[in-house]
């Protein structure tokens, strides 16, 4: 039993890292009420975590090479726990969003090092067992998130979804320091440099784009704030390209080797990862708000209503994963994306003003099958599409694009929702734009209560219709994104070519633990 304690330490970290991706969704309406937060603030509660995780994943891998994986994993756990405490004690939405961003930074350190620690600790059959259990924990965390979030929110309060991380993180830190062997940095790590210019420009571009998209729902696309945000995005992207090009010319290791994007398979997988994550998960925040603010369900019932996707993806990944690894990668990923599109379209057709939570079951289950097919293959497909010396970078890149897809989709779909809902509310309420934003922020009952008593039944019907139309638009856009991602993957991704071994004379070694660092 002693040999499995390192697996326990890594699995505990993986659980709190991934459960915090989904646990927040069912608590958003109560957060909004307690903190008097508007819809854009609620979007940032989710986006700050995903954006920070996406922006820092590749940098975290470089830091792990420099300072050691065990050390960075323990630092990540500690940072995650402190940020969770900050989330639970947050007095307002601004502090909560800032703490979520720090949580994402700690999560990036954990995400970038956990697979490497398992790969260095276990060999042979034990390694297969360890990675199998670790993968099952990852799937269980995603499935448990909505239910656990509902239970904690309903019976204790939304703060508990963050505070519950503290004892788990503390146990994981103690175990890590006691049972996980300290690893040494690579022999060439001291000569390596963290790509600070690339990290700063990439983070600024992603943050400015997300901010502009979220602000557009309130200020409009032509407002000065939105236009400046998009200008900063463009300038930062140019800076990122220049920084990565300069790093490559100097013989340094860039955060992302842009030459990889000239490989059709790699480019198709990055685009597919971005659209996969956005199409499958971007609309779930609004679905959770609909369940609670319009249908009047409690957090637990809301969490249970969202579980068909998580359960289906977990079962498919667990039972079909061994078979999908034998197929050409474009098939499970491409077909998985198309199934996500089918699931979203089923949600679109089932949604109406008088729909209940049962309208979600079939669509979420079908989308979950697609998620279960695509997810286990994405990282291995990305690493197989590049030369061996770039496998670690490719693994980090695909996870980065996935998290970025979540962040951007929440912002885009929020704008899509408010535009569709505003069309229904125009002429019926004095401020249709503000009412649409309030509806998205979980304030449906306040809109109804503000109507004259004799008109409240009509106002409730209007709210139901506006929210349903907004969700229909969200599901349709999600389906379109998944279709585009599936076609990209099927058209561009080809069987992984055999890569010749890296010549010893080049001074570059075949990646072993480094390959897993950013996975």
XYZ file of C-alpha atoms in Angstrom:
519
model
C 0.000 0.000 0.000
C 2.873 2.376 0.754
C 3.864 2.611 -2.897
C 0.461 4.089 -3.801
C 0.647 7.080 -1.461
C 2.269 9.288 -4.157
C -0.699 8.453 -6.391
C -3.034 9.564 -3.608
C -1.150 12.869 -3.271
C -1.356 13.596 -7.001
C -4.977 12.452 -7.284
C -6.099 14.721 -4.433
C -4.644 17.704 -6.261
C -6.205 16.656 -9.548
C -9.593 16.302 -7.879
C -9.772 19.808 -6.395
C -8.241 21.321 -9.540
C -10.825 19.840 -11.886
C -13.828 19.888 -9.595
C -13.414 23.665 -9.311
C -13.997 23.954 -13.073
C -17.601 22.715 -12.737
C -18.475 23.161 -9.060
C -18.916 26.917 -9.459
C -21.691 26.768 -12.063
C -24.514 25.769 -9.730
C -23.463 28.328 -7.103
C -23.476 31.356 -9.428
C -27.071 32.491 -8.753
C -26.519 32.504 -4.986
C -23.167 34.272 -5.418
C -24.866 36.923 -7.513
C -27.513 37.508 -4.856
C -25.111 37.638 -1.903
C -22.477 39.802 -3.599
C -24.916 41.905 -5.643
C -22.955 40.897 -8.731
C -24.124 41.579 -12.280
C -23.871 39.115 -15.162
C -20.437 40.277 -16.327
C -19.054 39.727 -12.823
C -20.499 36.210 -12.761
C -18.874 35.545 -16.131
C -15.528 36.635 -14.706
C -15.905 34.309 -11.713
C -15.669 31.429 -14.193
C -13.453 33.096 -16.795
C -10.760 34.365 -14.412
C -9.980 30.788 -13.385
C -10.008 29.366 -16.926
C -8.056 32.300 -18.355
C -5.341 32.190 -15.693
C -5.036 28.428 -16.101
C -4.762 28.741 -19.890
C -2.280 31.600 -19.863
C 0.130 30.045 -17.365
C 0.153 26.351 -18.285
C 3.108 26.517 -20.655
C 5.052 28.826 -18.336
C 4.375 26.457 -15.447
C 5.978 23.633 -17.402
C 9.130 25.709 -17.907
C 9.251 26.601 -14.224
C 8.947 22.931 -13.313
C 11.990 22.177 -15.458
C 13.950 24.862 -13.639
C 12.937 24.166 -10.049
C 11.706 20.562 -9.950
C 8.252 19.057 -10.371
C 7.614 18.080 -6.756
C 8.517 21.529 -5.490
C 6.293 23.291 -8.040
C 3.425 20.876 -7.375
C 3.572 21.642 -3.640
C 3.774 25.382 -4.363
C 0.781 25.080 -6.685
C -1.254 23.261 -4.033
C -0.392 25.890 -1.428
C -1.254 28.765 -3.767
C -4.503 27.053 -4.743
C -5.474 26.590 -1.084
C -4.702 30.206 -0.141
C -6.669 31.462 -3.137
C -9.571 29.174 -2.193
C -9.574 30.763 1.259
C -9.653 34.179 -0.409
C -12.615 33.079 -2.545
C -14.541 31.799 0.458
C -13.966 35.027 2.415
C -14.485 37.409 -0.524
C -16.608 40.408 0.526
C -17.454 41.423 -3.030
C -17.298 40.233 -6.627
C -14.011 42.010 -7.387
C -12.120 40.189 -4.634
C -13.721 36.891 -5.666
C -12.646 37.318 -9.301
C -9.087 38.226 -8.261
C -8.878 35.189 -5.969
C -10.185 32.959 -8.771
C -7.369 34.206 -11.006
C -4.815 33.257 -8.336
C -6.551 29.881 -8.029
C -5.978 29.385 -11.754
C -2.272 30.174 -11.332
C -1.954 27.530 -8.624
C -3.960 25.135 -10.775
C -1.563 25.678 -13.676
C 1.394 24.634 -11.522
C -0.485 21.518 -10.397
C -1.757 20.671 -13.885
C 1.692 21.026 -15.448
C 3.467 18.778 -12.950
C 1.062 16.037 -11.839
C 1.515 13.713 -14.829
C 5.290 14.126 -14.658
C 5.315 13.111 -10.996
C 3.382 9.930 -11.758
C 5.625 9.131 -14.709
C 8.742 9.533 -12.564
C 7.347 7.557 -9.600
C 5.895 4.462 -11.272
C 7.260 2.041 -13.853
C 5.905 -0.851 -15.894
C 2.492 -2.201 -14.942
C 2.323 0.090 -11.900
C 2.599 3.108 -14.181
C -0.391 1.968 -16.238
C -2.403 1.374 -13.075
C -1.441 4.776 -11.654
C -2.391 6.681 -14.792
C -5.629 4.708 -15.074
C -6.674 5.602 -11.519
C -5.563 9.211 -11.995
C -7.638 9.455 -15.183
C -10.653 7.983 -13.381
C -10.265 10.602 -10.639
C -10.201 13.327 -13.308
C -13.447 12.024 -14.782
C -15.054 11.588 -11.375
C -14.156 15.182 -10.446
C -15.961 16.537 -13.508
C -18.980 14.331 -12.783
C -19.069 15.176 -9.073
C -18.647 18.932 -9.495
C -22.293 19.924 -10.115
C -23.674 17.597 -7.417
C -21.046 18.502 -4.814
C -21.484 22.184 -5.613
C -25.243 21.869 -5.216
C -25.001 20.079 -1.865
C -22.518 22.530 -0.388
C -24.313 25.597 -1.711
C -27.775 24.511 -0.600
C -26.894 23.202 2.864
C -23.951 25.398 3.880
C -23.514 28.289 1.455
C -21.619 29.068 -1.734
C -18.482 29.881 0.289
C -18.198 26.181 1.166
C -17.412 25.184 -2.429
C -14.090 26.964 -1.992
C -13.376 26.328 1.683
C -13.724 22.563 1.204
C -10.487 22.724 -0.801
C -8.438 23.695 2.274
C -8.263 20.347 4.148
C -7.851 18.416 0.882
C -5.002 20.666 -0.280
C -3.338 20.514 3.152
C -3.421 16.712 3.106
C -2.064 16.667 -0.456
C 0.833 18.999 0.465
C 1.818 16.913 3.497
C 1.661 13.703 1.487
C 3.641 15.213 -1.376
C 6.471 16.339 0.885
C 6.561 13.012 2.755
C 6.055 10.346 0.088
C 6.906 11.856 -3.329
C 10.578 11.722 -4.235
C 12.238 15.056 -4.886
C 13.302 15.284 -8.512
C 16.219 17.139 -9.974
C 15.841 19.645 -12.785
C 17.026 18.550 -16.234
C 20.755 18.834 -16.732
C 20.200 21.658 -19.235
C 17.441 23.376 -17.249
C 19.736 25.966 -15.688
C 20.581 27.180 -19.196
C 16.907 27.441 -20.095
C 14.918 30.615 -19.715
C 11.281 31.167 -18.940
C 9.701 32.907 -21.914
C 8.540 35.988 -20.009
C 7.793 38.174 -23.098
C 5.735 35.380 -24.640
C 3.847 34.736 -21.408
C 3.059 38.426 -20.824
C 1.885 39.146 -24.384
C -0.184 35.942 -24.589
C -1.862 36.617 -21.240
C -2.566 40.240 -22.159
C -4.054 39.254 -25.528
C -6.325 36.601 -24.016
C -7.430 38.829 -21.132
C -8.105 41.863 -23.352
C -10.112 39.799 -25.835
C -12.191 38.211 -23.075
C -12.753 41.575 -21.404
C -13.860 43.163 -24.679
C -16.294 40.352 -25.421
C -17.832 40.522 -21.941
C -18.092 44.315 -21.975
C -19.783 44.227 -25.376
C -22.930 42.790 -23.778
C -23.335 45.950 -21.685
C -21.609 48.708 -23.653
C -22.144 47.593 -27.251
C -19.631 46.567 -29.878
C -18.737 50.136 -30.894
C -18.119 51.524 -27.405
C -14.693 53.008 -26.709
C -13.954 50.421 -24.001
C -14.637 47.490 -26.304
C -12.718 48.970 -29.239
C -9.694 49.711 -27.033
C -9.813 46.148 -25.677
C -9.756 44.711 -29.180
C -6.920 47.063 -30.157
C -4.899 45.863 -27.141
C -5.672 42.281 -28.185
C -4.327 42.868 -31.708
C -1.200 44.656 -30.471
C -0.519 41.926 -27.906
C -0.894 39.190 -30.509
C 1.631 40.966 -32.725
C 3.939 41.254 -29.722
C 3.482 37.545 -28.977
C 4.400 36.556 -32.531
C 7.486 38.791 -32.451
C 8.547 37.474 -29.036
C 8.215 33.822 -30.065
C 9.975 34.443 -33.396
C 12.848 36.232 -31.679
C 13.192 33.449 -29.094
C 13.420 30.866 -31.872
C 16.083 32.837 -33.735
C 18.184 33.145 -30.593
C 18.105 29.407 -30.019
C 15.967 29.797 -26.882
C 12.890 27.694 -26.114
C 9.762 29.761 -26.892
C 6.508 29.294 -24.992
C 4.955 28.115 -28.259
C 6.997 27.242 -31.334
C 4.960 29.011 -34.028
C 6.462 26.747 -36.686
C 4.281 23.966 -35.266
C 1.187 25.823 -36.471
C 2.378 25.297 -40.045
C 1.764 21.597 -39.515
C -1.841 20.965 -40.628
C -2.393 18.243 -38.035
C -1.176 20.372 -35.136
C -3.102 23.452 -36.275
C -6.261 21.374 -36.742
C -5.937 19.900 -33.263
C -5.441 23.313 -31.643
C -8.485 24.703 -33.436
C -10.444 21.572 -32.596
C -9.469 21.797 -28.893
C -10.545 25.445 -28.719
C -13.922 24.821 -30.396
C -14.479 21.537 -28.557
C -14.210 23.095 -25.126
C -16.233 26.147 -26.056
C -18.954 24.213 -27.854
C -19.369 21.584 -25.147
C -19.082 23.653 -21.966
C -19.428 27.365 -22.748
C -23.219 27.441 -22.352
C -23.497 25.493 -19.096
C -23.219 28.623 -16.946
C -26.409 30.012 -18.493
C -28.136 26.621 -18.255
C -27.436 26.531 -14.515
C -28.807 30.051 -14.093
C -31.944 29.072 -16.057
C -32.528 26.031 -13.844
C -32.415 28.065 -10.651
C -33.667 31.547 -11.503
C -36.390 30.592 -14.013
C -37.431 27.058 -13.060
C -36.869 27.691 -9.351
C -34.796 24.571 -8.696
C -32.437 24.414 -5.747
C -28.674 24.049 -6.207
C -28.806 20.272 -5.619
C -31.555 19.706 -8.176
C -29.723 21.998 -10.577
C -26.527 20.003 -10.143
C -28.357 16.736 -10.770
C -29.910 18.177 -13.933
C -26.425 18.846 -15.346
C -25.004 15.392 -14.604
C -26.070 13.514 -17.794
C -23.159 15.049 -19.714
C -20.589 14.310 -17.004
C -21.808 10.753 -16.410
C -21.978 9.919 -20.124
C -18.492 11.318 -20.786
C -17.042 9.457 -17.791
C -18.551 6.116 -18.840
C -17.559 6.454 -22.494
C -14.007 7.550 -21.638
C -13.629 4.686 -19.156
C -14.957 1.894 -21.371
C -14.105 3.096 -24.874
C -10.784 4.803 -24.117
C -8.678 1.711 -24.738
C -10.260 1.204 -28.165
C -10.164 4.824 -29.332
C -6.406 4.916 -28.743
C -6.037 2.340 -31.527
C -7.863 4.472 -34.091
C -6.495 7.309 -36.185
C -6.811 10.308 -33.824
C -8.987 12.349 -36.170
C -11.800 9.783 -35.930
C -12.604 9.824 -32.189
C -11.888 13.554 -31.934
C -13.777 14.537 -35.084
C -16.709 12.222 -34.426
C -16.734 13.321 -30.778
C -17.011 16.958 -31.838
C -19.842 16.158 -34.245
C -21.673 14.303 -31.465
C -21.270 17.372 -29.253
C -22.883 19.349 -32.078
C -25.759 16.854 -32.260
C -26.245 17.111 -28.504
C -26.332 20.907 -28.658
C -28.825 20.801 -31.524
C -31.047 18.443 -29.534
C -30.946 20.964 -26.680
C -31.888 23.683 -29.170
C -34.927 21.770 -30.411
C -36.033 20.774 -26.881
C -35.836 24.286 -25.426
C -39.049 26.310 -25.233
C -40.786 28.720 -22.891
C -42.538 25.864 -21.065
C -39.554 23.454 -21.058
C -38.456 21.796 -17.821
C -35.232 20.170 -16.725
C -36.155 16.951 -18.571
C -35.534 18.873 -21.803
C -31.808 18.736 -21.019
C -31.361 14.996 -20.530
C -31.016 13.691 -24.089
C -28.966 16.559 -25.462
C -26.530 16.594 -22.539
C -26.132 12.809 -22.685
C -25.354 12.810 -26.422
C -22.904 15.687 -25.998
C -21.333 13.764 -23.106
C -20.723 10.765 -25.368
C -18.860 13.094 -27.726
C -16.820 14.528 -24.864
C -15.933 11.008 -23.694
C -14.745 10.041 -27.184
C -12.642 13.131 -27.855
C -11.060 13.981 -24.520
C -8.795 10.938 -23.955
C -7.243 11.269 -27.426
C -6.584 15.006 -27.646
C -3.277 15.177 -25.775
C -1.799 12.009 -27.290
C -2.810 13.199 -30.775
C -1.157 16.588 -30.220
C 2.079 15.099 -28.913
C 2.163 12.595 -31.773
C 1.818 15.299 -34.417
C 5.126 17.012 -33.555
C 8.785 15.975 -33.290
C 9.740 14.291 -29.995
C 11.624 17.339 -28.708
C 8.401 19.366 -28.920
C 6.028 16.847 -27.304
C 5.912 18.608 -23.946
C 5.169 21.905 -25.626
C 2.406 20.289 -27.723
C 0.754 18.730 -24.666
C 0.788 22.068 -22.882
C -0.523 23.863 -25.956
C -3.567 21.630 -26.397
C -4.553 22.067 -22.749
C -3.975 25.813 -23.064
C -6.259 26.036 -26.102
C -8.922 24.020 -24.291
C -8.993 26.365 -21.303
C -8.900 29.369 -23.623
C -11.904 27.905 -25.453
C -13.878 27.842 -22.200
C -12.965 31.422 -21.371
C -13.795 32.859 -24.783
C -16.986 30.817 -25.201
C -18.453 32.069 -21.919
C -17.857 35.641 -23.071
C -19.167 35.106 -26.620
C -22.217 33.090 -25.601
C -23.084 35.652 -22.936
C -23.285 38.269 -25.699
C -25.318 35.892 -27.881
C -27.770 35.248 -25.047
C -28.351 38.887 -24.128
C -28.850 39.847 -27.792
C -31.529 37.168 -28.283
C -33.255 37.868 -24.960
C -33.242 41.616 -25.605
C -35.187 41.078 -28.837
C -38.041 39.520 -26.808
C -37.928 42.151 -24.087
C -37.849 45.173 -26.408
C -41.078 47.122 -26.125
C -42.239 45.095 -23.131
C -39.901 46.626 -20.527
C -38.450 50.161 -20.354
C -34.789 49.053 -20.458
C -34.632 45.900 -22.569
C -30.829 45.868 -22.588
C -30.556 46.090 -18.806
C -33.350 43.554 -18.350
C -31.585 41.058 -20.638
C -28.360 41.415 -18.637
C -30.301 41.034 -15.387
C -31.985 37.926 -16.775
C -28.601 36.398 -17.613
C -27.377 37.321 -14.132
C -30.066 35.218 -12.447
C -32.474 38.038 -11.608
C -35.534 36.677 -13.412
C -37.741 36.824 -10.337
C -36.769 40.433 -9.666
C -37.927 41.367 -13.167
C -41.256 39.654 -12.503
C -41.613 41.265 -9.075
C -40.990 44.718 -10.552
C -44.037 44.398 -12.804
C -47.454 45.643 -11.580
C -49.294 42.933 -9.690
C -51.951 42.504 -12.347
C -49.262 42.032 -15.030
C -46.974 39.616 -13.198
C -48.339 36.495 -14.907
C -47.622 38.069 -18.291
C -44.179 39.201 -17.073
C -43.362 35.664 -15.966
C -44.378 34.296 -19.360
C -42.211 36.939 -21.010
C -39.210 36.030 -18.832
C -39.613 32.320 -19.632
C -39.849 33.050 -23.359
C -36.891 35.445 -23.374
C -34.648 33.044 -21.463
C -35.659 30.125 -23.680
C -34.928 32.116 -26.846
C -31.583 33.172 -25.423
C -30.662 29.570 -24.603
C -31.746 28.426 -28.059
C -29.311 30.897 -29.606
C -26.573 29.707 -27.225
C -27.164 26.051 -28.130
C -27.218 26.839 -31.851
C -23.920 28.729 -31.673
C -22.418 25.934 -29.572
C -23.502 23.375 -32.168
C -21.991 25.486 -34.956
C -18.687 25.752 -33.073
C -18.567 21.976 -32.530
C -19.380 21.283 -36.199
C -16.613 23.646 -37.313
C -14.174 21.994 -34.917
C -15.128 18.514 -36.095
C -14.692 19.444 -39.763
C -11.328 21.062 -39.027
C -10.064 17.935 -37.301
C -11.395 15.535 -39.933
C -9.969 17.655 -42.769
C -6.543 18.541 -41.356
C -5.453 15.847 -38.899
C -3.593 12.938 -40.425
C -2.069 9.766 -38.928
C 0.923 10.637 -36.807
C 4.102 10.249 -38.869
C 7.063 8.346 -37.459
C 9.614 10.776 -36.094
C 13.323 9.964 -36.324
C 15.215 9.948 -33.066
C 16.787 13.239 -32.130
C 20.533 13.109 -32.922
C 22.713 13.150 -29.864
C 25.005 15.626 -31.567
C 22.337 18.264 -31.531
C 22.577 18.548 -27.786
C 18.844 17.895 -27.338
C 17.701 14.856 -25.474
C 14.612 12.797 -26.060
C 11.947 14.033 -23.648
C 10.904 11.682 -20.914
C 9.544 13.384 -17.838
C 9.553 16.713 -19.702
C 7.046 15.286 -22.143
C 4.609 14.726 -19.309
C 5.347 17.988 -17.566
C 2.797 19.980 -19.519
C 0.335 17.156 -20.208
